[in-house]
């Protein structure tokens, strides 16, 4: 749990800290720091307590982060918060209070790391204190509860998205009159040539030629098209998790020498994270693939390793 607290402190420093080495220097950089008091009789926060909070961050009017999309933030109130300028503010606050800080982007210590900040004027952070814990055990229990809730919500979102994405892909294939085989996790596989070599199995090292495209037809990567500059076959071993799940599952429908196309829903590709500028969050992908002959890598069980 200490790792979580350290990460939170670093996040607050990265986004809230203005240039300057002391709390007073930080406060001078703020155009405004305001505590919006909740209408309650909660006790004032003290040193050594643990805070659960949500934070929202904007550059001018553009939202760049909101913890309500996932886990709350947790931190201990101690000297580690001194350099962020938040220690004194927390010690004046209570459960339910909101803290708003606005600074000019020119004062941001890490402005160069935030693209939207380059031409913006103000950086605004709003912190809502959701709960205060007197001891570490209470904080840990709450964190575990929140983490489990996030996992359940993500799984629910994934299942809902999976159904809608599979329908989108199926409709696309029907309109294009493309015949495919659907895997258990929703990858649609067009088998152009099964291949005359050995069947692909887990533990097998494959060499693959491919072109990756979005459903708009725009290629984002290829080792076939010379403009991407890496003509060597892509090598990976099925079952080791070194590529996206849609590849792992789709390749199992071919033999060595096989050719075809994989139509992969985002939950079996890069999901909500996306990948670089070309693959957006929740982007369904198409891969034209050809499996070249390769060798078998035997997966050794733990019992065999002991012999």
PDB file of N, CA and C in Angstrom, residues 3-49:
ATOM      1  N   UNK A   3       3.287   1.854  -1.849  1.00  0.00           N
ATOM      2  CA  UNK A   3       3.546   2.195  -3.250  1.00  0.00           C
ATOM      3  C   UNK A   3       2.452   3.106  -3.779  1.00  0.00           C
ATOM      4  N   UNK A   4       1.198   2.823  -3.393  1.00  0.00           N
ATOM      5  CA  UNK A   4       0.062   3.629  -3.842  1.00  0.00           C
ATOM      6  C   UNK A   4       0.205   5.057  -3.341  1.00  0.00           C
ATOM      7  N   UNK A   5       0.579   5.197  -2.071  1.00  0.00           N
ATOM      8  CA  UNK A   5       0.706   6.523  -1.483  1.00  0.00           C
ATOM      9  C   UNK A   5       1.817   7.306  -2.165  1.00  0.00           C
ATOM     10  N   UNK A   6       2.938   6.652  -2.427  1.00  0.00           N
ATOM     11  CA  UNK A   6       4.045   7.315  -3.115  1.00  0.00           C
ATOM     12  C   UNK A   6       3.616   7.771  -4.502  1.00  0.00           C
ATOM     13  N   UNK A   7       2.885   6.897  -5.227  1.00  0.00           N
ATOM     14  CA  UNK A   7       2.432   7.232  -6.577  1.00  0.00           C
ATOM     15  C   UNK A   7       1.503   8.434  -6.560  1.00  0.00           C
ATOM     16  N   UNK A   8       0.607   8.487  -5.570  1.00  0.00           N
ATOM     17  CA  UNK A   8      -0.322   9.612  -5.454  1.00  0.00           C
ATOM     18  C   UNK A   8       0.442  10.899  -5.201  1.00  0.00           C
ATOM     19  N   UNK A   9       1.410  10.837  -4.291  1.00  0.00           N
ATOM     20  CA  UNK A   9       2.189  12.025  -3.976  1.00  0.00           C
ATOM     21  C   UNK A   9       2.927  12.533  -5.207  1.00  0.00           C
ATOM     22  N   UNK A  10       3.502  11.615  -5.992  1.00  0.00           N
ATOM     23  CA  UNK A  10       4.194  12.009  -7.221  1.00  0.00           C
ATOM     24  C   UNK A  10       3.228  12.638  -8.209  1.00  0.00           C
ATOM     25  N   UNK A  11       2.008  12.070  -8.302  1.00  0.00           N
ATOM     26  CA  UNK A  11       1.016  12.616  -9.224  1.00  0.00           C
ATOM     27  C   UNK A  11       0.654  14.040  -8.835  1.00  0.00           C
ATOM     28  N   UNK A  12       0.423  14.249  -7.535  1.00  0.00           N
ATOM     29  CA  UNK A  12       0.075  15.582  -7.071  1.00  0.00           C
ATOM     30  C   UNK A  12       1.215  16.566  -7.331  1.00  0.00           C
ATOM     31  N   UNK A  13       2.442  16.113  -7.102  1.00  0.00           N
ATOM     32  CA  UNK A  13       3.585  16.989  -7.362  1.00  0.00           C
ATOM     33  C   UNK A  13       3.703  17.316  -8.842  1.00  0.00           C
ATOM     34  N   UNK A  14       3.526  16.328  -9.686  1.00  0.00           N
ATOM     35  CA  UNK A  14       3.674  16.523 -11.127  1.00  0.00           C
ATOM     36  C   UNK A  14       2.659  17.507 -11.676  1.00  0.00           C
ATOM     37  N   UNK A  15       1.432  17.470 -11.157  1.00  0.00           N
ATOM     38  CA  UNK A  15       0.367  18.279 -11.727  1.00  0.00           C
ATOM     39  C   UNK A  15       0.079  19.559 -10.949  1.00  0.00           C
ATOM     40  N   UNK A  16       0.327  19.567  -9.639  1.00  0.00           N
ATOM     41  CA  UNK A  16      -0.044  20.722  -8.837  1.00  0.00           C
ATOM     42  C   UNK A  16       1.155  21.608  -8.538  1.00  0.00           C
ATOM     43  N   UNK A  17       2.349  21.012  -8.513  1.00  0.00           N
ATOM     44  CA  UNK A  17       3.539  21.740  -8.097  1.00  0.00           C
ATOM     45  C   UNK A  17       3.929  22.805  -9.111  1.00  0.00           C
ATOM     46  N   UNK A  18       4.070  24.027  -8.627  1.00  0.00           N
ATOM     47  CA  UNK A  18       4.626  25.100  -9.442  1.00  0.00           C
ATOM     48  C   UNK A  18       6.108  25.205  -9.139  1.00  0.00           C
ATOM     49  N   UNK A  19       6.829  25.930  -9.981  1.00  0.00           N
ATOM     50  CA  UNK A  19       8.267  26.026  -9.779  1.00  0.00           C
ATOM     51  C   UNK A  19       8.566  26.747  -8.471  1.00  0.00           C
ATOM     52  N   UNK A  20       9.483  26.185  -7.699  1.00  0.00           N
ATOM     53  CA  UNK A  20       9.810  26.717  -6.388  1.00  0.00           C
ATOM     54  C   UNK A  20      10.053  25.583  -5.431  1.00  0.00           C
ATOM     55  N   UNK A  21      10.888  25.775  -4.439  1.00  0.00           N
ATOM     56  CA  UNK A  21      11.302  24.674  -3.581  1.00  0.00           C
ATOM     57  C   UNK A  21      10.600  24.643  -2.240  1.00  0.00           C
ATOM     58  N   UNK A  22       9.787  25.647  -1.916  1.00  0.00           N
ATOM     59  CA  UNK A  22       9.111  25.668  -0.628  1.00  0.00           C
ATOM     60  C   UNK A  22       7.620  25.817  -0.824  1.00  0.00           C
ATOM     61  N   UNK A  23       6.874  25.520   0.248  1.00  0.00           N
ATOM     62  CA  UNK A  23       5.422  25.649   0.162  1.00  0.00           C
ATOM     63  C   UNK A  23       5.022  27.092  -0.085  1.00  0.00           C
ATOM     64  N   UNK A  24       5.759  28.027   0.521  1.00  0.00           N
ATOM     65  CA  UNK A  24       5.439  29.433   0.308  1.00  0.00           C
ATOM     66  C   UNK A  24       5.658  29.820  -1.161  1.00  0.00           C
ATOM     67  N   UNK A  25       6.743  29.292  -1.748  1.00  0.00           N
ATOM     68  CA  UNK A  25       7.012  29.582  -3.160  1.00  0.00           C
ATOM     69  C   UNK A  25       5.924  29.030  -4.044  1.00  0.00           C
ATOM     70  N   UNK A  26       5.426  27.837  -3.701  1.00  0.00           N
ATOM     71  CA  UNK A  26       4.335  27.243  -4.462  1.00  0.00           C
ATOM     72  C   UNK A  26       3.103  28.120  -4.385  1.00  0.00           C
ATOM     73  N   UNK A  27       2.763  28.560  -3.167  1.00  0.00           N
ATOM     74  CA  UNK A  27       1.537  29.328  -2.993  1.00  0.00           C
ATOM     75  C   UNK A  27       1.591  30.658  -3.744  1.00  0.00           C
ATOM     76  N   UNK A  28       2.780  31.253  -3.861  1.00  0.00           N
ATOM     77  CA  UNK A  28       2.900  32.511  -4.579  1.00  0.00           C
ATOM     78  C   UNK A  28       2.577  32.350  -6.053  1.00  0.00           C
ATOM     79  N   UNK A  29       2.778  31.138  -6.572  1.00  0.00           N
ATOM     80  CA  UNK A  29       2.525  30.901  -7.989  1.00  0.00           C
ATOM     81  C   UNK A  29       1.039  30.736  -8.285  1.00  0.00           C
ATOM     82  N   UNK A  30       0.246  30.407  -7.276  1.00  0.00           N
ATOM     83  CA  UNK A  30      -1.175  30.190  -7.496  1.00  0.00           C
ATOM     84  C   UNK A  30      -1.893  31.514  -7.696  1.00  0.00           C
ATOM     85  N   UNK A  31      -2.748  31.559  -8.714  1.00  0.00           N
ATOM     86  CA  UNK A  31      -3.638  32.702  -8.852  1.00  0.00           C
ATOM     87  C   UNK A  31      -4.694  32.634  -7.758  1.00  0.00           C
ATOM     88  N   UNK A  32      -5.149  31.404  -7.457  1.00  0.00           N
ATOM     89  CA  UNK A  32      -6.099  31.243  -6.355  1.00  0.00           C
ATOM     90  C   UNK A  32      -6.026  29.838  -5.795  1.00  0.00           C
ATOM     91  N   UNK A  33      -6.157  29.753  -4.494  1.00  0.00           N
ATOM     92  CA  UNK A  33      -6.317  28.476  -3.810  1.00  0.00           C
ATOM     93  C   UNK A  33      -7.503  28.644  -2.877  1.00  0.00           C
ATOM     94  N   UNK A  34      -8.489  27.800  -3.040  1.00  0.00           N
ATOM     95  CA  UNK A  34      -9.733  27.972  -2.289  1.00  0.00           C
ATOM     96  C   UNK A  34     -10.185  26.644  -1.712  1.00  0.00           C
ATOM     97  N   UNK A  35     -10.627  26.684  -0.460  1.00  0.00           N
ATOM     98  CA  UNK A  35     -11.253  25.523   0.166  1.00  0.00           C
ATOM     99  C   UNK A  35     -12.753  25.791   0.238  1.00  0.00           C
ATOM    100  N   UNK A  36     -13.525  24.970  -0.448  1.00  0.00           N
ATOM    101  CA  UNK A  36     -14.983  25.089  -0.384  1.00  0.00           C
ATOM    102  C   UNK A  36     -15.457  24.170   0.731  1.00  0.00           C
ATOM    103  N   UNK A  37     -15.942  24.769   1.801  1.00  0.00           N
ATOM    104  CA  UNK A  37     -16.277  24.016   3.001  1.00  0.00           C
ATOM    105  C   UNK A  37     -17.602  23.268   2.848  1.00  0.00           C
ATOM    106  N   UNK A  38     -17.597  22.015   3.291  1.00  0.00           N
ATOM    107  CA  UNK A  38     -18.828  21.229   3.336  1.00  0.00           C
ATOM    108  C   UNK A  38     -19.627  21.623   4.569  1.00  0.00           C
ATOM    109  N   UNK A  39     -20.932  21.478   4.489  1.00  0.00           N
ATOM    110  CA  UNK A  39     -21.815  21.825   5.606  1.00  0.00           C
ATOM    111  C   UNK A  39     -21.911  20.630   6.551  1.00  0.00           C
ATOM    112  N   UNK A  40     -20.889  20.448   7.374  1.00  0.00           N
ATOM    113  CA  UNK A  40     -20.887  19.341   8.329  1.00  0.00           C
ATOM    114  C   UNK A  40     -20.025  19.702   9.534  1.00  0.00           C
ATOM    115  N   UNK A  41     -20.025  18.828  10.504  1.00  0.00           N
ATOM    116  CA  UNK A  41     -19.248  19.050  11.725  1.00  0.00           C
ATOM    117  C   UNK A  41     -18.088  18.067  11.840  1.00  0.00           C
ATOM    118  N   UNK A  42     -17.583  17.610  10.694  1.00  0.00           N
ATOM    119  CA  UNK A  42     -16.466  16.668  10.709  1.00  0.00           C
ATOM    120  C   UNK A  42     -15.221  17.332  11.306  1.00  0.00           C
ATOM    121  N   UNK A  43     -14.381  16.550  11.976  1.00  0.00           N
ATOM    122  CA  UNK A  43     -13.158  17.121  12.562  1.00  0.00           C
ATOM    123  C   UNK A  43     -12.149  17.530  11.491  1.00  0.00           C
ATOM    124  N   UNK A  44     -11.312  18.477  11.828  1.00  0.00           N
ATOM    125  CA  UNK A  44     -10.263  18.926  10.912  1.00  0.00           C
ATOM    126  C   UNK A  44      -9.220  17.819  10.760  1.00  0.00           C
ATOM    127  N   UNK A  45      -8.708  17.667   9.565  1.00  0.00           N
ATOM    128  CA  UNK A  45      -7.690  16.646   9.277  1.00  0.00           C
ATOM    129  C   UNK A  45      -6.410  16.945  10.053  1.00  0.00           C
ATOM    130  N   UNK A  46      -5.780  15.875  10.550  1.00  0.00           N
ATOM    131  CA  UNK A  46      -4.543  16.015  11.315  1.00  0.00           C
ATOM    132  C   UNK A  46      -3.415  15.216  10.671  1.00  0.00           C
ATOM    133  N   UNK A  47      -2.197  15.536  11.065  1.00  0.00           N
ATOM    134  CA  UNK A  47      -1.019  14.809  10.580  1.00  0.00           C
ATOM    135  C   UNK A  47      -1.159  13.325  10.908  1.00  0.00           C
ATOM    136  N   UNK A  48      -0.761  12.479   9.950  1.00  0.00           N
ATOM    137  CA  UNK A  48      -0.799  11.037  10.166  1.00  0.00           C
ATOM    138  C   UNK A  48      -2.091  10.382   9.719  1.00  0.00           C
ATOM    139  N   UNK A  49      -3.111  11.178   9.399  1.00  0.00           N
ATOM    140  CA  UNK A  49      -4.367  10.611   8.901  1.00  0.00           C
ATOM    141  C   UNK A  49      -4.228  10.263   7.416  1.00  0.00           C
TER     142      UNK A  49
END
